[in-house]
Amino acid sequence: MRKFCVSFFMTISAMVALAQTQVIAHRGYWKTDGSAENSIRSLVKADTIGCYGSEFDVWMTADGELVVNHDAVVDGICIETAQSKDVRAINLPNGETLPTLKQYLQAGKDCTTRLIFELKPHKNRLLEVKAVIDGIMMVESMGLADRVEYITFSASALEEIIKYAPKGTPVYYLNGEKTPQELHKLGAAGMDYNLRVLKKHPEWIKESHDLGMKVNVWTVNKEEDMKWCIEQGIDFITTNEPELLQKLLKK
Ligand code: MG
């Protein structure tokens, strides 16, 4: 009887873990026809397949335009020291031009997927602070405050986003060195760490949950790693393979 109860509860807890894990498309859903990383198409594709969220990267140009792209330097142009008109002229591999944050959020208004806004660490600290404040103000002015979750590698931006975003806005830290207790003290919603970090510190998952925080992990693309994360009860998996993860979660 005891054995039955233990396995019954293990099955139930596995099911709860399965039900809880959510899919976040890393840089949108870009590994599909007509898409490209951080393109508006990748956001729409992530929404179409029903992802919980679609992640994208945000930089500010030297003249104060917020734009969406992963790399600091594209086609030899360093975004944070370039002018907006030069950055906006860059073509993405799918033929779109590199989107401004405003264009990207505008497309997000027609979607239901959550918008996972990564604020990139800028070399120019003042520009980074301006990017935080302008980004939050733009999200609010477009009526998207309750659809956006923020993530960042920058420890200073983490504190600033928590300070300036509306109370209760989820803000996660990416860089991997802060403990759940440290993040809780700062008022973060939780950690969004590399898979290697969570494999090294699996105890941080339970510690985060015990503190009422959530755990996100990146970038998990292999089936065996996805299964490990699901079994650990990780709340969000950020992946380049959202359809593979959805299939595993449905099993
Ligand atoms: Mg990112």
mmCIF file of C-alpha atoms and ligand atoms in Angstrom:
data_model
loop_
_atom_site.group_PDB
_atom_site.id
_atom_site.type_symbol
_atom_site.label_atom_id
_atom_site.label_comp_id
_atom_site.label_asym_id
_atom_site.label_seq_id
_atom_site.Cartn_x
_atom_site.Cartn_y
_atom_site.Cartn_z
ATOM 1 C CA MET A 1 0.000 0.000 0.000
ATOM 2 C CA ARG A 2 2.773 2.363 0.987
ATOM 3 C CA LYS A 3 4.612 1.634 -2.259
ATOM 4 C CA PHE A 4 1.417 2.328 -4.206
ATOM 5 C CA CYS A 5 0.888 5.637 -2.359
ATOM 6 C CA VAL A 6 4.482 6.751 -2.981
ATOM 7 C CA SER A 7 4.302 5.998 -6.704
ATOM 8 C CA PHE A 8 0.809 7.535 -6.921
ATOM 9 C CA PHE A 9 2.026 10.774 -5.384
ATOM 10 C CA MET A 10 5.166 10.739 -7.519
ATOM 11 C CA THR A 11 2.969 10.423 -10.626
ATOM 12 C CA ILE A 12 0.728 13.240 -9.428
ATOM 13 C CA SER A 13 3.685 15.499 -8.674
ATOM 14 C CA ALA A 14 5.199 14.709 -12.095
ATOM 15 C CA MET A 15 1.868 15.642 -13.686
ATOM 16 C CA VAL A 16 1.756 18.881 -11.734
ATOM 17 C CA ALA A 17 5.321 19.624 -12.880
ATOM 18 C CA LEU A 18 4.300 18.839 -16.454
ATOM 19 C CA ALA A 19 1.287 21.085 -16.229
ATOM 20 C CA GLN A 20 3.316 23.928 -14.804
ATOM 21 C CA THR A 21 6.216 24.121 -17.237
ATOM 22 C CA GLN A 22 5.675 26.815 -19.850
ATOM 23 C CA VAL A 23 7.316 27.340 -23.225
ATOM 24 C CA ILE A 24 9.201 30.522 -24.105
ATOM 25 C CA ALA A 25 10.470 30.898 -27.664
ATOM 26 C CA HIS A 26 14.076 32.154 -27.548
ATOM 27 C CA ARG A 27 14.410 35.223 -29.824
ATOM 28 C CA GLY A 28 10.923 34.324 -31.046
ATOM 29 C CA TYR A 29 10.151 31.222 -33.092
ATOM 30 C CA TRP A 30 12.790 31.687 -35.760
ATOM 31 C CA LYS A 31 13.639 28.134 -36.858
ATOM 32 C CA THR A 32 10.728 28.060 -39.237
ATOM 33 C CA ASP A 33 9.928 29.238 -42.789
ATOM 34 C CA GLY A 34 10.113 32.972 -43.397
ATOM 35 C CA SER A 35 11.311 33.745 -39.884
ATOM 36 C CA ALA A 36 14.545 35.113 -38.390
ATOM 37 C CA GLU A 37 15.813 35.726 -34.865
ATOM 38 C CA ASN A 38 14.166 38.737 -33.241
ATOM 39 C CA SER A 39 12.067 39.472 -36.313
ATOM 40 C CA ILE A 40 8.441 40.499 -36.018
ATOM 41 C CA ARG A 41 7.647 37.316 -37.916
ATOM 42 C CA SER A 42 9.319 35.269 -35.141
ATOM 43 C CA LEU A 43 7.032 36.891 -32.569
ATOM 44 C CA VAL A 44 3.926 36.189 -34.644
ATOM 45 C CA LYS A 45 5.072 32.578 -35.225
ATOM 46 C CA ALA A 46 5.631 32.031 -31.474
ATOM 47 C CA ASP A 47 2.142 33.391 -30.863
ATOM 48 C CA THR A 48 0.585 31.244 -33.597
ATOM 49 C CA ILE A 49 1.890 28.002 -32.076
ATOM 50 C CA GLY A 50 0.662 29.054 -28.627
ATOM 51 C CA CYS A 51 3.892 29.712 -26.717
ATOM 52 C CA TYR A 52 3.486 31.151 -23.219
ATOM 53 C CA GLY A 53 6.021 33.806 -24.151
ATOM 54 C CA SER A 54 8.291 35.067 -26.887
ATOM 55 C CA GLU A 55 11.688 36.428 -25.883
ATOM 56 C CA PHE A 56 13.439 39.334 -27.635
ATOM 57 C CA ASP A 57 16.528 41.497 -27.054
ATOM 58 C CA VAL A 58 16.476 45.264 -26.685
ATOM 59 C CA TRP A 59 19.224 47.837 -27.277
ATOM 60 C CA MET A 60 19.264 51.605 -27.408
ATOM 61 C CA THR A 61 21.008 53.479 -30.227
ATOM 62 C CA ALA A 62 23.272 56.464 -29.475
ATOM 63 C CA ASP A 63 20.437 58.844 -30.397
ATOM 64 C CA GLY A 64 17.970 57.139 -28.076
ATOM 65 C CA GLU A 65 15.953 54.742 -30.260
ATOM 66 C CA LEU A 66 15.059 51.373 -28.740
ATOM 67 C CA VAL A 67 15.551 48.535 -31.234
ATOM 68 C CA VAL A 68 15.213 44.754 -31.194
ATOM 69 C CA ASN A 69 18.268 42.622 -31.977
ATOM 70 C CA HIS A 70 20.512 40.113 -30.241
ATOM 71 C CA ASP A 71 24.070 41.082 -31.143
ATOM 72 C CA ALA A 72 25.716 44.312 -30.039
ATOM 73 C CA VAL A 73 27.243 44.674 -33.504
ATOM 74 C CA VAL A 74 25.318 43.915 -36.718
ATOM 75 C CA ASP A 75 26.796 44.224 -40.202
ATOM 76 C CA GLY A 76 29.734 46.102 -38.645
ATOM 77 C CA ILE A 77 27.394 48.596 -36.933
ATOM 78 C CA CYS A 78 27.623 48.814 -33.132
ATOM 79 C CA ILE A 79 24.044 49.557 -32.097
ATOM 80 C CA GLU A 80 24.730 51.573 -28.975
ATOM 81 C CA THR A 81 27.126 53.950 -30.731
ATOM 82 C CA ALA A 82 25.177 54.153 -34.015
ATOM 83 C CA GLN A 83 22.382 56.405 -35.203
ATOM 84 C CA SER A 84 18.862 55.024 -35.365
ATOM 85 C CA LYS A 85 18.497 55.572 -39.121
ATOM 86 C CA ASP A 86 21.546 53.375 -39.796
ATOM 87 C CA VAL A 87 20.375 50.579 -37.491
ATOM 88 C CA ARG A 88 16.833 50.627 -38.873
ATOM 89 C CA ALA A 89 18.252 50.185 -42.388
ATOM 90 C CA ILE A 90 19.795 46.802 -41.503
ATOM 91 C CA ASN A 91 18.107 43.834 -43.186
ATOM 92 C CA LEU A 92 17.373 40.649 -41.264
ATOM 93 C CA PRO A 93 17.936 37.267 -42.975
ATOM 94 C CA ASN A 94 14.186 36.926 -43.679
ATOM 95 C CA GLY A 95 14.052 40.262 -45.526
ATOM 96 C CA GLU A 96 12.487 42.330 -42.716
ATOM 97 C CA THR A 97 14.334 45.409 -41.584
ATOM 98 C CA LEU A 98 15.670 45.379 -38.035
ATOM 99 C CA PRO A 99 12.610 46.361 -35.943
ATOM 100 C CA THR A 100 12.331 49.227 -33.528
ATOM 101 C CA LEU A 101 10.901 48.302 -30.132
ATOM 102 C CA LYS A 102 7.821 50.340 -30.997
ATOM 103 C CA GLN A 103 7.171 48.314 -34.174
ATOM 104 C CA TYR A 104 7.791 45.101 -32.264
ATOM 105 C CA LEU A 105 5.416 45.980 -29.422
ATOM 106 C CA GLN A 106 2.822 47.150 -31.922
ATOM 107 C CA ALA A 107 2.890 43.637 -33.446
ATOM 108 C CA GLY A 108 2.736 42.235 -29.911
ATOM 109 C CA LYS A 109 -0.568 44.018 -29.343
ATOM 110 C CA ASP A 110 -2.192 41.721 -31.903
ATOM 111 C CA CYS A 111 -0.817 38.618 -30.143
ATOM 112 C CA THR A 112 -1.650 36.952 -26.853
ATOM 113 C CA THR A 113 1.789 35.480 -26.108
ATOM 114 C CA ARG A 114 3.645 37.184 -23.280
ATOM 115 C CA LEU A 115 6.438 39.532 -24.261
ATOM 116 C CA ILE A 116 9.723 38.534 -22.636
ATOM 117 C CA PHE A 117 11.749 41.750 -22.869
ATOM 118 C CA GLU A 118 15.508 41.294 -22.457
ATOM 119 C CA LEU A 119 17.303 44.534 -21.720
ATOM 120 C CA LYS A 120 20.861 44.090 -23.016
ATOM 121 C CA PRO A 121 23.793 45.295 -20.893
ATOM 122 C CA HIS A 122 25.153 48.438 -22.553
ATOM 123 C CA LYS A 123 28.766 49.582 -22.300
ATOM 124 C CA ASN A 124 27.436 53.108 -21.780
ATOM 125 C CA ARG A 125 25.797 52.942 -18.346
ATOM 126 C CA LEU A 126 23.823 56.175 -18.826
ATOM 127 C CA LEU A 127 22.391 54.851 -22.077
ATOM 128 C CA GLU A 128 21.430 51.630 -20.284
ATOM 129 C CA VAL A 129 19.528 53.561 -17.603
ATOM 130 C CA LYS A 130 17.760 55.547 -20.323
ATOM 131 C CA ALA A 131 16.950 52.271 -22.122
ATOM 132 C CA VAL A 132 15.372 50.904 -18.924
ATOM 133 C CA ILE A 133 13.246 53.983 -18.291
ATOM 134 C CA ASP A 134 12.220 54.583 -21.913
ATOM 135 C CA GLY A 135 11.493 50.867 -22.415
ATOM 136 C CA ILE A 136 9.205 50.713 -19.382
ATOM 137 C CA MET A 137 7.477 53.959 -20.403
ATOM 138 C CA MET A 138 6.909 52.704 -23.950
ATOM 139 C CA VAL A 139 5.447 49.419 -22.708
ATOM 140 C CA GLU A 140 3.098 51.326 -20.414
ATOM 141 C CA SER A 141 2.077 53.918 -23.003
ATOM 142 C CA MET A 142 1.170 51.116 -25.417
ATOM 143 C CA GLY A 143 -1.045 49.444 -22.824
ATOM 144 C CA LEU A 144 1.176 46.367 -22.561
ATOM 145 C CA ALA A 145 2.329 46.598 -18.939
ATOM 146 C CA ASP A 146 0.490 43.427 -17.929
ATOM 147 C CA ARG A 147 1.837 41.448 -20.911
ATOM 148 C CA VAL A 148 5.556 42.098 -20.414
ATOM 149 C CA GLU A 149 8.129 40.285 -18.278
ATOM 150 C CA TYR A 150 11.668 41.662 -18.085
ATOM 151 C CA ILE A 151 14.951 39.754 -18.059
ATOM 152 C CA THR A 152 18.529 41.046 -17.982
ATOM 153 C CA PHE A 153 22.174 40.068 -17.487
ATOM 154 C CA SER A 154 22.898 43.507 -16.045
ATOM 155 C CA ALA A 155 22.825 43.533 -12.227
ATOM 156 C CA SER A 156 22.284 47.314 -12.221
ATOM 157 C CA ALA A 157 19.496 47.180 -14.806
ATOM 158 C CA LEU A 158 17.830 44.428 -12.759
ATOM 159 C CA GLU A 159 17.530 46.768 -9.784
ATOM 160 C CA GLU A 160 16.436 49.676 -11.964
ATOM 161 C CA ILE A 161 13.719 47.687 -13.752
ATOM 162 C CA ILE A 162 12.390 46.481 -10.396
ATOM 163 C CA LYS A 163 12.389 50.097 -9.206
ATOM 164 C CA TYR A 164 10.721 51.699 -12.247
ATOM 165 C CA ALA A 165 8.351 49.008 -13.597
ATOM 166 C CA PRO A 166 4.838 48.864 -12.125
ATOM 167 C CA LYS A 167 4.739 46.947 -8.832
ATOM 168 C CA GLY A 168 4.335 43.220 -9.407
ATOM 169 C CA THR A 169 5.925 43.219 -12.874
ATOM 170 C CA PRO A 170 7.934 39.988 -13.220
ATOM 171 C CA VAL A 171 11.666 40.738 -13.485
ATOM 172 C CA TYR A 172 14.185 37.888 -13.796
ATOM 173 C CA TYR A 173 17.974 37.820 -13.643
ATOM 174 C CA LEU A 174 20.037 35.989 -16.263
ATOM 175 C CA ASN A 175 23.646 36.122 -15.176
ATOM 176 C CA GLY A 176 23.693 33.063 -12.934
ATOM 177 C CA GLU A 177 25.715 34.147 -9.892
ATOM 178 C CA LYS A 178 23.010 35.360 -7.515
ATOM 179 C CA THR A 179 21.394 32.919 -5.077
ATOM 180 C CA PRO A 180 17.597 32.670 -4.700
ATOM 181 C CA GLN A 181 17.911 34.493 -1.374
ATOM 182 C CA GLU A 182 19.808 37.380 -2.981
ATOM 183 C CA LEU A 183 17.276 37.678 -5.804
ATOM 184 C CA HIS A 184 14.382 37.574 -3.352
ATOM 185 C CA LYS A 185 15.926 40.352 -1.319
ATOM 186 C CA LEU A 186 16.167 42.488 -4.471
ATOM 187 C CA GLY A 187 12.492 41.908 -5.272
ATOM 188 C CA ALA A 188 13.105 39.832 -8.417
ATOM 189 C CA ALA A 189 10.462 37.379 -9.644
ATOM 190 C CA GLY A 190 13.176 34.751 -9.851
ATOM 191 C CA MET A 191 16.098 33.399 -11.789
ATOM 192 C CA ASP A 192 16.370 32.828 -15.514
ATOM 193 C CA TYR A 193 19.633 30.893 -15.621
ATOM 194 C CA ASN A 194 21.671 28.874 -18.063
ATOM 195 C CA LEU A 195 20.973 25.138 -17.880
ATOM 196 C CA ARG A 196 24.583 24.517 -16.724
ATOM 197 C CA VAL A 197 24.013 26.727 -13.661
ATOM 198 C CA LEU A 198 20.828 24.905 -12.658
ATOM 199 C CA LYS A 199 22.479 21.505 -13.175
ATOM 200 C CA LYS A 200 25.234 22.661 -10.821
ATOM 201 C CA HIS A 201 22.730 24.079 -8.317
ATOM 202 C CA PRO A 202 19.533 22.030 -8.635
ATOM 203 C CA GLU A 203 18.751 22.990 -5.026
ATOM 204 C CA TRP A 204 18.149 26.585 -6.203
ATOM 205 C CA ILE A 205 14.937 25.405 -7.906
ATOM 206 C CA LYS A 206 13.276 24.347 -4.648
ATOM 207 C CA GLU A 207 14.791 27.263 -2.750
ATOM 208 C CA SER A 208 13.281 29.650 -5.312
ATOM 209 C CA HIS A 209 9.876 27.986 -5.083
ATOM 210 C CA ASP A 210 9.996 28.042 -1.276
ATOM 211 C CA LEU A 211 10.606 31.800 -1.489
ATOM 212 C CA GLY A 212 7.591 32.183 -3.802
ATOM 213 C CA MET A 213 9.761 32.829 -6.881
ATOM 214 C CA LYS A 214 9.782 31.165 -10.285
ATOM 215 C CA VAL A 215 12.565 29.545 -12.282
ATOM 216 C CA ASN A 216 13.277 29.983 -15.979
ATOM 217 C CA VAL A 217 16.103 28.221 -17.824
ATOM 218 C CA TRP A 218 17.927 28.886 -21.122
ATOM 219 C CA THR A 219 18.580 27.813 -23.812
ATOM 220 C CA VAL A 220 17.298 24.243 -23.700
ATOM 221 C CA ASN A 221 17.130 22.626 -27.130
ATOM 222 C CA LYS A 222 17.772 18.914 -26.532
ATOM 223 C CA GLU A 223 14.959 16.522 -25.631
ATOM 224 C CA GLU A 224 16.888 14.930 -22.730
ATOM 225 C CA ASP A 225 17.597 18.343 -21.203
ATOM 226 C CA MET A 226 13.972 19.416 -21.625
ATOM 227 C CA LYS A 227 12.875 16.260 -19.783
ATOM 228 C CA TRP A 228 15.290 16.983 -16.936
ATOM 229 C CA CYS A 229 13.930 20.526 -16.576
ATOM 230 C CA ILE A 230 10.321 19.321 -16.618
ATOM 231 C CA GLU A 231 11.086 16.685 -13.968
ATOM 232 C CA GLN A 232 12.723 19.333 -11.785
ATOM 233 C CA GLY A 233 9.525 21.383 -11.879
ATOM 234 C CA ILE A 234 11.170 24.334 -13.630
ATOM 235 C CA ASP A 235 8.453 26.874 -14.431
ATOM 236 C CA PHE A 236 9.634 28.159 -17.821
ATOM 237 C CA ILE A 237 11.916 26.698 -20.466
ATOM 238 C CA THR A 238 13.393 29.091 -23.002
ATOM 239 C CA THR A 239 14.148 27.224 -26.211
ATOM 240 C CA ASN A 240 14.965 27.454 -29.901
ATOM 241 C CA GLU A 241 12.765 24.355 -30.360
ATOM 242 C CA PRO A 242 9.374 25.389 -28.992
ATOM 243 C CA GLU A 243 7.414 22.792 -30.977
ATOM 244 C CA LEU A 244 9.586 19.922 -29.709
ATOM 245 C CA LEU A 245 9.055 21.120 -26.120
ATOM 246 C CA GLN A 246 5.304 21.488 -26.653
ATOM 247 C CA LYS A 247 5.195 17.914 -27.941
ATOM 248 C CA LEU A 248 7.034 16.631 -24.839
ATOM 249 C CA LEU A 249 4.729 18.555 -22.523
ATOM 250 C CA LYS A 250 1.663 17.063 -24.195
ATOM 251 C CA LYS A 251 2.920 13.470 -23.715
HETATM 252 MG MG MG B 1 18.002 37.153 -25.204
#
